[in-house]
PDB file of C-alpha atoms in Angstrom:
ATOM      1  CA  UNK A1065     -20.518  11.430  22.792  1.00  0.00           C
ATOM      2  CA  UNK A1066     -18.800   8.550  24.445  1.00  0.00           C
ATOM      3  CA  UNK A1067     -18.981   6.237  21.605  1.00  0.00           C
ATOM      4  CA  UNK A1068     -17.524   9.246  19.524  1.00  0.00           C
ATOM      5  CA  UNK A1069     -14.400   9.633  22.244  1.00  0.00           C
ATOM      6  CA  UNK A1070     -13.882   6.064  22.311  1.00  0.00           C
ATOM      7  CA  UNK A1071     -13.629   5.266  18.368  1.00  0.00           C
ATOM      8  CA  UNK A1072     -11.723   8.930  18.532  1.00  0.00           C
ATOM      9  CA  UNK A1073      -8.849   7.324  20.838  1.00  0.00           C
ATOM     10  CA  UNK A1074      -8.512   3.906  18.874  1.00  0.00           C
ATOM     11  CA  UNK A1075      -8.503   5.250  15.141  1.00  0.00           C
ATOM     12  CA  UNK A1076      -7.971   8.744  14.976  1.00  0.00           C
ATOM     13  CA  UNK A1077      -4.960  10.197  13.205  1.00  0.00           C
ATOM     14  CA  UNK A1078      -4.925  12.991  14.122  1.00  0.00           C
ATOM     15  CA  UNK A1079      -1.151  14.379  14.785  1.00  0.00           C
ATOM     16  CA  UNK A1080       0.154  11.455  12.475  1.00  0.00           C
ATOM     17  CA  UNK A1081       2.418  12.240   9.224  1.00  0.00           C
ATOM     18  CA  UNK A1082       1.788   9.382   6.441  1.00  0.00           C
ATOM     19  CA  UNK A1083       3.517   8.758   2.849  1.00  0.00           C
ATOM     20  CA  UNK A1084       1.795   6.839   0.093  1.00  0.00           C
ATOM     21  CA  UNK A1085       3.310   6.047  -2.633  1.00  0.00           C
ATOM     22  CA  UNK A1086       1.331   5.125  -5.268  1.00  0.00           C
ATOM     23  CA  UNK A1087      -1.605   7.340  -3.727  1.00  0.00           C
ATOM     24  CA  UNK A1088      -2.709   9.074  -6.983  1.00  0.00           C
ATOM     25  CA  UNK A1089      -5.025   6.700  -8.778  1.00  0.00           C
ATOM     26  CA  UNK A1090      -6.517   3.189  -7.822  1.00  0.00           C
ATOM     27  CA  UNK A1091      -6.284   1.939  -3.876  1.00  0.00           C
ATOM     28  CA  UNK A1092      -3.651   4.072  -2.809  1.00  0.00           C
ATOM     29  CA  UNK A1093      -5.596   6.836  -3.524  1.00  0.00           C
ATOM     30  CA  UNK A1094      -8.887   5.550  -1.894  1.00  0.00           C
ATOM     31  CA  UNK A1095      -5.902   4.873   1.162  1.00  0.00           C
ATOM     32  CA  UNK A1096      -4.320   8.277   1.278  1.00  0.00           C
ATOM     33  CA  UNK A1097      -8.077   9.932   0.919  1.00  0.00           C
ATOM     34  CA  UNK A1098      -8.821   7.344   4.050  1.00  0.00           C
ATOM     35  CA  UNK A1099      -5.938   8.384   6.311  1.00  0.00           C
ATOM     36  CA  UNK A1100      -6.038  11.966   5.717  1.00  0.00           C
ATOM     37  CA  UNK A1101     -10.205  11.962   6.205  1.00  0.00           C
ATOM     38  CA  UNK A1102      -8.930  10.289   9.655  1.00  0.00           C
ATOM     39  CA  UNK A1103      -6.676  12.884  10.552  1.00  0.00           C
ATOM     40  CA  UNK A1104      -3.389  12.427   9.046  1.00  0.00           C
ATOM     41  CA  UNK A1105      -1.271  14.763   7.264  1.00  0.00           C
ATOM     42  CA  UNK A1106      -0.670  12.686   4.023  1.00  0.00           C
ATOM     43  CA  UNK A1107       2.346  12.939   1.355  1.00  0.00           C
ATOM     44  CA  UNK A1108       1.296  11.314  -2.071  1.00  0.00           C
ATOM     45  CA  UNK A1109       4.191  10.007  -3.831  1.00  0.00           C
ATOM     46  CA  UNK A1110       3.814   8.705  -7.494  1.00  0.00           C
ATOM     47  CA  UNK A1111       5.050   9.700 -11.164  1.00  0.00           C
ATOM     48  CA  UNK A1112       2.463  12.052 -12.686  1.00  0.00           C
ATOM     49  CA  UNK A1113       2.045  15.434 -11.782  1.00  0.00           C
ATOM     50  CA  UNK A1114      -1.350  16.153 -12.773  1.00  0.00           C
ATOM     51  CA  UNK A1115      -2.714  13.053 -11.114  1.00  0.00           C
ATOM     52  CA  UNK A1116      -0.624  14.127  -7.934  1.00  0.00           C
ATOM     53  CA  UNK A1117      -2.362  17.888  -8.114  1.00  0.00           C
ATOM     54  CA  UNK A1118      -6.163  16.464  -8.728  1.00  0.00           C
ATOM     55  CA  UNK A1119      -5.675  14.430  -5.805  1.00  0.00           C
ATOM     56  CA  UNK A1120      -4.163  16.833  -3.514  1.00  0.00           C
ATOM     57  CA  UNK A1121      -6.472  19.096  -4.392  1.00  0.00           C
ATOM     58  CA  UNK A1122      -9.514  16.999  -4.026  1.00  0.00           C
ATOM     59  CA  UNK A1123      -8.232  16.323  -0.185  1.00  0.00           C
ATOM     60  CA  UNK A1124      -7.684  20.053   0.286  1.00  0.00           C
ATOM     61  CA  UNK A1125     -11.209  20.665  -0.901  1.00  0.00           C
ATOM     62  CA  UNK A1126     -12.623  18.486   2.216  1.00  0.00           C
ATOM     63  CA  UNK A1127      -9.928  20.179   4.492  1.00  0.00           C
ATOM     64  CA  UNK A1128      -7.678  17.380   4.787  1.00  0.00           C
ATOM     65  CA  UNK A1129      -3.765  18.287   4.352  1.00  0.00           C
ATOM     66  CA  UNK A1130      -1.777  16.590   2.063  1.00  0.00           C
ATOM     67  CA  UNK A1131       0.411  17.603  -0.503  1.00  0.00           C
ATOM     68  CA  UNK A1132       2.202  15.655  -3.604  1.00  0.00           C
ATOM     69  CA  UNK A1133       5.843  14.179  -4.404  1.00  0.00           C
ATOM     70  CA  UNK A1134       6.334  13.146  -7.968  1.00  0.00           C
ATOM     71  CA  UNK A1135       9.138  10.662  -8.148  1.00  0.00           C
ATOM     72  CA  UNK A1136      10.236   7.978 -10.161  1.00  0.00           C
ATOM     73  CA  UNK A1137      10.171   4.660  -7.799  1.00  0.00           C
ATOM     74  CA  UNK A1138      12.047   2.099 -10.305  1.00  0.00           C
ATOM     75  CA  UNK A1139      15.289   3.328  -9.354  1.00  0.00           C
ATOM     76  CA  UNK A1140      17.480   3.437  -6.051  1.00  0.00           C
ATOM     77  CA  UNK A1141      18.335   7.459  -6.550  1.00  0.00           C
ATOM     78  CA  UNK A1142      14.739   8.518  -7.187  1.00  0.00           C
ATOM     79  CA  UNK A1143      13.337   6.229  -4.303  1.00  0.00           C
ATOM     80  CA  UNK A1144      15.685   8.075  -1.770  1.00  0.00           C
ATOM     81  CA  UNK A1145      15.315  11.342  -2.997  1.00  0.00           C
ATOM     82  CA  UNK A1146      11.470  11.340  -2.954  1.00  0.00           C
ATOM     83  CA  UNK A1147      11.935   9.873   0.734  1.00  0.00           C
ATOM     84  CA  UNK A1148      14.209  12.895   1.806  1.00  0.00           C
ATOM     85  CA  UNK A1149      11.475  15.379  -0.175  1.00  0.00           C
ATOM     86  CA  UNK A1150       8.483  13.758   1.416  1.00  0.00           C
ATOM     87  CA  UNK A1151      10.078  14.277   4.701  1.00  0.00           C
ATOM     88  CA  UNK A1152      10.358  17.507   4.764  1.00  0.00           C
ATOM     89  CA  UNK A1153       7.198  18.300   3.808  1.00  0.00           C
ATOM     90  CA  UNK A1154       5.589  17.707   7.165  1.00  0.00           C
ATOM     91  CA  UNK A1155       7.915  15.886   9.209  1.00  0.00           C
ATOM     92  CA  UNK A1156       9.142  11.805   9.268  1.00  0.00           C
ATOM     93  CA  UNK A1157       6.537  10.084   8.597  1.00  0.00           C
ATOM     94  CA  UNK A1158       4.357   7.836  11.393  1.00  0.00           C
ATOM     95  CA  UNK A1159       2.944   5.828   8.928  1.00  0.00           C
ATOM     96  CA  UNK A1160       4.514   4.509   5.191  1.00  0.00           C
ATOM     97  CA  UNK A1161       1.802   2.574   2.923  1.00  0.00           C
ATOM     98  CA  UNK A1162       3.394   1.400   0.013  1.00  0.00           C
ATOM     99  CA  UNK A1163       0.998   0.948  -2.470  1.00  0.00           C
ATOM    100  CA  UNK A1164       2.968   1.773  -5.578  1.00  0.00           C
ATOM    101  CA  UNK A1165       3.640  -1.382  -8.558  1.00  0.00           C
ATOM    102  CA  UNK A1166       3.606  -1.949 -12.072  1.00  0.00           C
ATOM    103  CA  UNK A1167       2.066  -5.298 -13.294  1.00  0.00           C
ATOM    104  CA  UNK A1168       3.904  -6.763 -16.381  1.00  0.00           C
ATOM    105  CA  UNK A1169       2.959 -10.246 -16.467  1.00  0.00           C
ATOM    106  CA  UNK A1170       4.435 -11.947 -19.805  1.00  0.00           C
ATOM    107  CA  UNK A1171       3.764 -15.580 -20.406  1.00  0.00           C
ATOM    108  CA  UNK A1172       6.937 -17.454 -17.961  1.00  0.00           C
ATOM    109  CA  UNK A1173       8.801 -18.219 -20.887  1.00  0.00           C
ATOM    110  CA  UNK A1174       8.816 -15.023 -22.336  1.00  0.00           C
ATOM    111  CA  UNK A1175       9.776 -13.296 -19.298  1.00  0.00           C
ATOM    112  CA  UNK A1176      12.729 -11.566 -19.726  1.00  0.00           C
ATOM    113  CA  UNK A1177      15.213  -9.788 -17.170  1.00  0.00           C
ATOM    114  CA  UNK A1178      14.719  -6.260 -18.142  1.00  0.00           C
ATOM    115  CA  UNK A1179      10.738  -6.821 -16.995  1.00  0.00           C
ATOM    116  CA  UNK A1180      11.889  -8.556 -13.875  1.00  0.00           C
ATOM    117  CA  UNK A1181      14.492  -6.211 -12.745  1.00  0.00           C
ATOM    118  CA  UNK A1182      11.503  -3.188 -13.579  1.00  0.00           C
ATOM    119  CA  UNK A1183       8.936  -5.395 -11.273  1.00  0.00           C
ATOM    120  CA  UNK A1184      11.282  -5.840  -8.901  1.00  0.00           C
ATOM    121  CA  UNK A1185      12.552  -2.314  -8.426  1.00  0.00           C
ATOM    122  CA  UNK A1186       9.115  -0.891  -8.152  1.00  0.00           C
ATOM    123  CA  UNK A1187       7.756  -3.728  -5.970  1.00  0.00           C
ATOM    124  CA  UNK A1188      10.037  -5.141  -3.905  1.00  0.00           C
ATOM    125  CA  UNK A1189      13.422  -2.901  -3.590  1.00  0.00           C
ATOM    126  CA  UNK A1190      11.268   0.545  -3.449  1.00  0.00           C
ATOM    127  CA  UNK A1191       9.216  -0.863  -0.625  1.00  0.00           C
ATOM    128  CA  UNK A1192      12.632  -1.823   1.292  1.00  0.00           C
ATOM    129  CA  UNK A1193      14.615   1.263   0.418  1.00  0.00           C
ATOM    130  CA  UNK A1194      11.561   3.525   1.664  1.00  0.00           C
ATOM    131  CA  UNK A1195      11.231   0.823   5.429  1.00  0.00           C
ATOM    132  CA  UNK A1196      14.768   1.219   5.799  1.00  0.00           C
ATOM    133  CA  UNK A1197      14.817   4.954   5.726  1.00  0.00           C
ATOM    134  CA  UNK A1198      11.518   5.335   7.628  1.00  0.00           C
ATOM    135  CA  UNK A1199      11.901   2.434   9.777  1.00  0.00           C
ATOM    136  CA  UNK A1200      14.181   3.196  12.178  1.00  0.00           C
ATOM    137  CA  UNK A1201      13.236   6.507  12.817  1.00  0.00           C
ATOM    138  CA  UNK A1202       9.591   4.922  13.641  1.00  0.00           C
ATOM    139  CA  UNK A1203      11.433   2.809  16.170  1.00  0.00           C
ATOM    140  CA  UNK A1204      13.078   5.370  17.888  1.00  0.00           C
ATOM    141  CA  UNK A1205       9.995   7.600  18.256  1.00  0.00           C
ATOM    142  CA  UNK A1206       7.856   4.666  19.937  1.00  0.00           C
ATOM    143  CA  UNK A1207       5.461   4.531  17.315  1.00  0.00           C
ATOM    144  CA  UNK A1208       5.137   3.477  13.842  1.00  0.00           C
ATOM    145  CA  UNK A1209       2.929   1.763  10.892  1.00  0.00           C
ATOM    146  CA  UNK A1210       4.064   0.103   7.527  1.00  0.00           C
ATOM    147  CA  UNK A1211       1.486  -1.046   5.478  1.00  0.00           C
ATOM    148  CA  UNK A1212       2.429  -2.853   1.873  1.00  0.00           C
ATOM    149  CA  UNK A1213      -0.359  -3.337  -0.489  1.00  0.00           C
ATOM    150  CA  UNK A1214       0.419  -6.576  -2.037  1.00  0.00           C
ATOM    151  CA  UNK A1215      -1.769  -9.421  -4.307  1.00  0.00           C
ATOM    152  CA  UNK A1216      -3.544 -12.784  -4.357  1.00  0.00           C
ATOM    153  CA  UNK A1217      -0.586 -13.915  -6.480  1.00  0.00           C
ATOM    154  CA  UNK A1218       1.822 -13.650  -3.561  1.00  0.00           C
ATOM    155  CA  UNK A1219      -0.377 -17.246  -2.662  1.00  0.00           C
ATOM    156  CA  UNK A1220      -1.350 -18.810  -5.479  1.00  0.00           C
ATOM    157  CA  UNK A1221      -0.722 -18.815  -8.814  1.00  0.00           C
ATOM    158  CA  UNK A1222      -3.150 -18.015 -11.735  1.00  0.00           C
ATOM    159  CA  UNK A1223      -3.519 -15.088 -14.669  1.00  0.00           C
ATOM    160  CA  UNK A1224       0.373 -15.963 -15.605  1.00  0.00           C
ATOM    161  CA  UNK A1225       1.613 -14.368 -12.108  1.00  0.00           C
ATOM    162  CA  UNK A1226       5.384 -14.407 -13.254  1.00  0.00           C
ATOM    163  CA  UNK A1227       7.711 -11.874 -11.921  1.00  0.00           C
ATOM    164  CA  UNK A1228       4.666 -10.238 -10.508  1.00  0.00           C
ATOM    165  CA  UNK A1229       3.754 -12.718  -7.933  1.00  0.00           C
ATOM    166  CA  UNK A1230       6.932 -13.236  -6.960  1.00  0.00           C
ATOM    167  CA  UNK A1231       7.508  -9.338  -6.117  1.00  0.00           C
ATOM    168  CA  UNK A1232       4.742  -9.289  -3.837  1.00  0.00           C
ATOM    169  CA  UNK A1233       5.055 -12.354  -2.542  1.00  0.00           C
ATOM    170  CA  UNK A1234       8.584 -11.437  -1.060  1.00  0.00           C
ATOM    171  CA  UNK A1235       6.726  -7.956  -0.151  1.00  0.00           C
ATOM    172  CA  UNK A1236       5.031 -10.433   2.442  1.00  0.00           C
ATOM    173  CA  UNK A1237       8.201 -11.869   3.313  1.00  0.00           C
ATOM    174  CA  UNK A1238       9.668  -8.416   3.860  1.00  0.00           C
ATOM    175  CA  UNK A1239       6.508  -7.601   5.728  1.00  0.00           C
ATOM    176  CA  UNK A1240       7.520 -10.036   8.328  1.00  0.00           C
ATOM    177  CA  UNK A1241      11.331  -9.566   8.187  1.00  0.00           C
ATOM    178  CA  UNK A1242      10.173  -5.566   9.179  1.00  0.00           C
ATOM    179  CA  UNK A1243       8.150  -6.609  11.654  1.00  0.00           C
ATOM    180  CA  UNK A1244      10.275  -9.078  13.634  1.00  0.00           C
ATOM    181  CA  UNK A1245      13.287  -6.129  13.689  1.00  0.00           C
ATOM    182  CA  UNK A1246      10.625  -3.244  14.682  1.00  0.00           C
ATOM    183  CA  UNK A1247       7.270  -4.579  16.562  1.00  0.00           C
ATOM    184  CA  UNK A1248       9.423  -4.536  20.087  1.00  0.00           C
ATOM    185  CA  UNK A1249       9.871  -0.508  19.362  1.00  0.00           C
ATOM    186  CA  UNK A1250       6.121  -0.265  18.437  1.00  0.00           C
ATOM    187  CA  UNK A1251       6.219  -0.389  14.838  1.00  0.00           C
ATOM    188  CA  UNK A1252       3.578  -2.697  13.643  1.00  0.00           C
ATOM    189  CA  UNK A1253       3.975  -4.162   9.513  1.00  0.00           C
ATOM    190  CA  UNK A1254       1.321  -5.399   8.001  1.00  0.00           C
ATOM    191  CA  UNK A1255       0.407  -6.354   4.031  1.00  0.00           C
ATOM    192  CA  UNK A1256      -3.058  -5.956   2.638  1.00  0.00           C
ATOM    193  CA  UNK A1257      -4.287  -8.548   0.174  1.00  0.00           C
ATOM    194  CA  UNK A1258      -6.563  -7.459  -2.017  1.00  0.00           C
ATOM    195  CA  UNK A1259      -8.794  -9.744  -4.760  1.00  0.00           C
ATOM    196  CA  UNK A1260      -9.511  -8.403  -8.022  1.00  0.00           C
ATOM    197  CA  UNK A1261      -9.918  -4.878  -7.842  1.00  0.00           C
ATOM    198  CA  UNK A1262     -11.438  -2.428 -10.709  1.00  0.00           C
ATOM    199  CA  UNK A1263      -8.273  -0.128 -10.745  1.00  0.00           C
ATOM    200  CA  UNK A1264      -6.137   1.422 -13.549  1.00  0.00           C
ATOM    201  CA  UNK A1265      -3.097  -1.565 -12.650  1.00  0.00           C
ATOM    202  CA  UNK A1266      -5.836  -4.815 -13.912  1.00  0.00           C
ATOM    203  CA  UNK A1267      -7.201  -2.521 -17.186  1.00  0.00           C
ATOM    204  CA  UNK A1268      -5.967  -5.477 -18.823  1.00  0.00           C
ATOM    205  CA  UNK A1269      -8.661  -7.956 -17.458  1.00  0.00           C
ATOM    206  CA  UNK A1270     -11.382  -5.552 -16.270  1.00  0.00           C
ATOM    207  CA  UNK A1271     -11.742  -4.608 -20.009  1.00  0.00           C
ATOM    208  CA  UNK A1272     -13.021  -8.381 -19.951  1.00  0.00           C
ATOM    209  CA  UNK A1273     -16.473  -8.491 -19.446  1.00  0.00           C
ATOM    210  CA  UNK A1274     -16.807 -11.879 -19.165  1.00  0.00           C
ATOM    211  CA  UNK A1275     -13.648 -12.720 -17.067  1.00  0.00           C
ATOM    212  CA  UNK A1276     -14.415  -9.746 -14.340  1.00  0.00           C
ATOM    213  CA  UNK A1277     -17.651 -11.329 -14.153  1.00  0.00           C
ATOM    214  CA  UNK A1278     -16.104 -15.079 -13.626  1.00  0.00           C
ATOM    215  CA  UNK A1279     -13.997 -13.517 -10.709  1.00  0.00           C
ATOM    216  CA  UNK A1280     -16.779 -11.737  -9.072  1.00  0.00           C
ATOM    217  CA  UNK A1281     -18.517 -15.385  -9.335  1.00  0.00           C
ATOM    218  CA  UNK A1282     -15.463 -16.163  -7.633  1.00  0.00           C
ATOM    219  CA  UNK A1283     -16.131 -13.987  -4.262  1.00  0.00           C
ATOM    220  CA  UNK A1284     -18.499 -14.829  -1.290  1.00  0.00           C
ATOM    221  CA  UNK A1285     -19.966 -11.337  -1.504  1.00  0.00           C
ATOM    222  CA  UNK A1286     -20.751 -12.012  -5.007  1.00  0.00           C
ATOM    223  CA  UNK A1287     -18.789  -8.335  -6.858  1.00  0.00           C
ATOM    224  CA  UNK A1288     -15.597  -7.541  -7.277  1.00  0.00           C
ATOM    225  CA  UNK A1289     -13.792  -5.230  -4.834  1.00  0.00           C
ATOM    226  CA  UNK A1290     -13.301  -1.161  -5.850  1.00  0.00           C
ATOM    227  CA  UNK A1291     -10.838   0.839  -4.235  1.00  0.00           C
ATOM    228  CA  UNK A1292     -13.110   2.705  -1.266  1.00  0.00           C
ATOM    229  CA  UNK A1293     -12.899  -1.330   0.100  1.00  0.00           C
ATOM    230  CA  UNK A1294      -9.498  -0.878   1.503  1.00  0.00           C
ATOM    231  CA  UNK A1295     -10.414   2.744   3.658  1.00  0.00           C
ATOM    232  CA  UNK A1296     -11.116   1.069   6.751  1.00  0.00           C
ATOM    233  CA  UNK A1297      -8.453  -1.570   6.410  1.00  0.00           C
ATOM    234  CA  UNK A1298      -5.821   0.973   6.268  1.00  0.00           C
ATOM    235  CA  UNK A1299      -7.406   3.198   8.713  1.00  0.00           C
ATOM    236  CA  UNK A1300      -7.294   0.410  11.097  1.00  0.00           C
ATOM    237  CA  UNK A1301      -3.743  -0.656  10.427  1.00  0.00           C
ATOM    238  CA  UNK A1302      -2.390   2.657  10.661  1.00  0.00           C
ATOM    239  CA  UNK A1303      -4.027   3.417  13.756  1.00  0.00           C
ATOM    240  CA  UNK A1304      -3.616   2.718  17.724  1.00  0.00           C
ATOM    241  CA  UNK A1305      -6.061  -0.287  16.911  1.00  0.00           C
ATOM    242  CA  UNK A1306      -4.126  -2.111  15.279  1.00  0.00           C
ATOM    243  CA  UNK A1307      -0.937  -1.923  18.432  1.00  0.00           C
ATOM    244  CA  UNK A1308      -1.120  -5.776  18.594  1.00  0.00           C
ATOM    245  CA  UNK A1309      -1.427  -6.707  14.853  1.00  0.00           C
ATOM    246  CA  UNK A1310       1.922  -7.237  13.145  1.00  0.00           C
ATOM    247  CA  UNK A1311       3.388  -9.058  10.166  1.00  0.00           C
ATOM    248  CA  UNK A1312       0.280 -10.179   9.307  1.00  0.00           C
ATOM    249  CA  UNK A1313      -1.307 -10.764   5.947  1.00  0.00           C
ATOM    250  CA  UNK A1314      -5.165  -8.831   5.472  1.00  0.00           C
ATOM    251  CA  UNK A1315      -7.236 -10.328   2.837  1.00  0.00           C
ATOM    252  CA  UNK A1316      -9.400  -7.397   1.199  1.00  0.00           C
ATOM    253  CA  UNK A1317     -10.708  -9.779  -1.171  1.00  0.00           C
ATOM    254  CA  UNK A1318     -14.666 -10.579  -0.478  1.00  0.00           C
ATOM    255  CA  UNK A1319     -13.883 -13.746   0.322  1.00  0.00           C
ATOM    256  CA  UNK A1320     -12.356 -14.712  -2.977  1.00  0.00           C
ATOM    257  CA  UNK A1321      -9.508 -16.794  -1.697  1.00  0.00           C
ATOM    258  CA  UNK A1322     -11.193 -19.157   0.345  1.00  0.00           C
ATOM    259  CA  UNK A1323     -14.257 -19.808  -1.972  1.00  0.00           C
TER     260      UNK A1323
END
C-alpha cells in the first residue's frame, strides 16, 4: 500500500489534460494509450478519422478518457485551429507530446523544396506553433510537460537522412530553446529518441527482412524496438518524476546508438 502511494505521487496523471498529435497509429498511439492508462485525460490529434475513432474508442473501452481531433498539421491554419479545438475539449493542456511526422527521405540530390517545406511544416514548424500556444499557458499555471518524439538521424547520418534529419534534429534544438524560456516556470521539455521502430512511418525498411534484421544486430538488446517501448518513457516525462529533467535528449533505442 505504501509502495502503491509512493509510485501514485511521482507518476500518476491523474487531473492532467494531454494532446498528442500523431497519437493514432505507431508510438504516439502506444504514448497517448500510456498517459491516459496513467490518468490523463488525452486529446489525439492526427489526419484520419477512422484511425482517430478506433483509438478513442479502444481507450474508452479500458475507461480511460480521451477523445479525437482530426487536423491537418502541414499547414500554419490547421495547426492552430486543431490547438484551439483540442483545448476545448477538456481544458489547456498540462502536457503536449508531439509525435506527429512524415518521413520523405529522397536521395540529397534529388531533394527538392516542395518535400522540404512538407517535412518541415509537419516536423519542425507544427511542433513550434503547438509550444508556443501551449507553452505559455503551462508557465503561468506552474506546471507543464513537452515531449517531442524525434530520430537517430537528428545525430548521425545514415538511410539518406535528408530533410528528415534535419527536421528533427532542430526539433532537439527547439527542445532546448523551450526549455531554457520555460523550466524556471516548471515546464520541463524533453525529446525522445527512438532506434528503429516497427511502425507504419519506416514501412519502407521494415518490409526489408534482411535490413530490419541488420539493425536489430545493431542493438545491445539484440530486437528492434515496437511502439509499447516508449509507455514508460513518456509516462515518466510527463509526470512529477521527471520535475528536474529538462531539455534533455532520451534514447529509446536498445542501445543502438552506442553499439
Amino acid at each position: 500500500m505504501i509502495a502503491q502511494t509512493y509510485l501514485s505521487e511521482l507518476f500518476s496523471l491523474d487531473d492532467r489534460v494531454a494532446v498528442v498529435t500523431g497519437g493514432s497509429s505507431g508510438i504516439g498511439r502506444a504514448i497517448a494509450e500510456a498517459l491516459a492508462r496513467a490518468g490523463a485525460s488525452v486529446v489525439v490529434v492526427a489526419r484520419r478519422e477512422a484511425e482517430l475513432a478506433e483509438t478513442v474508442g479502444e481507450l474508452g473501452a479500458q475507461g480511460c478518457r480521451a477523445a479525437w481531433v482530426s487536423a491537418d498539421l502541414g499547414t500554419r491554419d490547421g495547426v492552430r485551429a486543431a490547438a484551439e479545438e483540442a483545448a476545448e475539449v477538456f481544458a489547456e493542456p498540462d502536457i503536449l507530446v508531439n509525435c506527429a511526422g512524415i518521413n520523405l527521405r529522397p536521395p540529397m540530390g534529388e531533394l527538392g523544396e516542395d518535400v522540404w517545406d512538407t517535412t518541415m511544416a509537419v516536423n519542425l514548424e507544427a511542433p513550434y506553433l503547438l509550444g508556443q500556444r501551449f507553452g505559455p499557458g503551462m508557465a503561468e499555471r506552474g506546471f507543464g510537460r513537452i515531449i517531442h518524439v524525434t530520430s537517430q538521424q537528428a545525430h548521425r547520418a545514415f538511410v539518406q537522412s535528408g530533410a528528415y534529419g534535419v527536421s528533427k534534429g532542430a526539433l532537439e534544438s527547439l527542445a532546448r530553446s523551450q526549455a531554457e524560456a520555460w523550466s524556471p516556470y516548471g515546464v520541463t521539455c524533453n525529446t525522445l529518441v527512438p532506434g528503429f521502430v516497427m511502425t507504419p512511418l519506416n514501412a519502407r525498411l521494415s518490409s526489408d527482412p534482411e535490413k530490419v534484421a541488420a539493425l536489430a544486430a545493431r542493438t545491445m538488446v539484440g530486437r528492434n524496438g515496437v511502439a509499447g517501448d516508449f509507455a514508460g518513457a513518456a509516462v515518466f516525462l510527463a509526470s512529477r518524476a521527471s520535475a528536474y529533467v529538462t531539455g534533455q535528449a532520451i534514447f529509446v533505442d536498445g542501445g543502438l546508438s552506442v553499439h
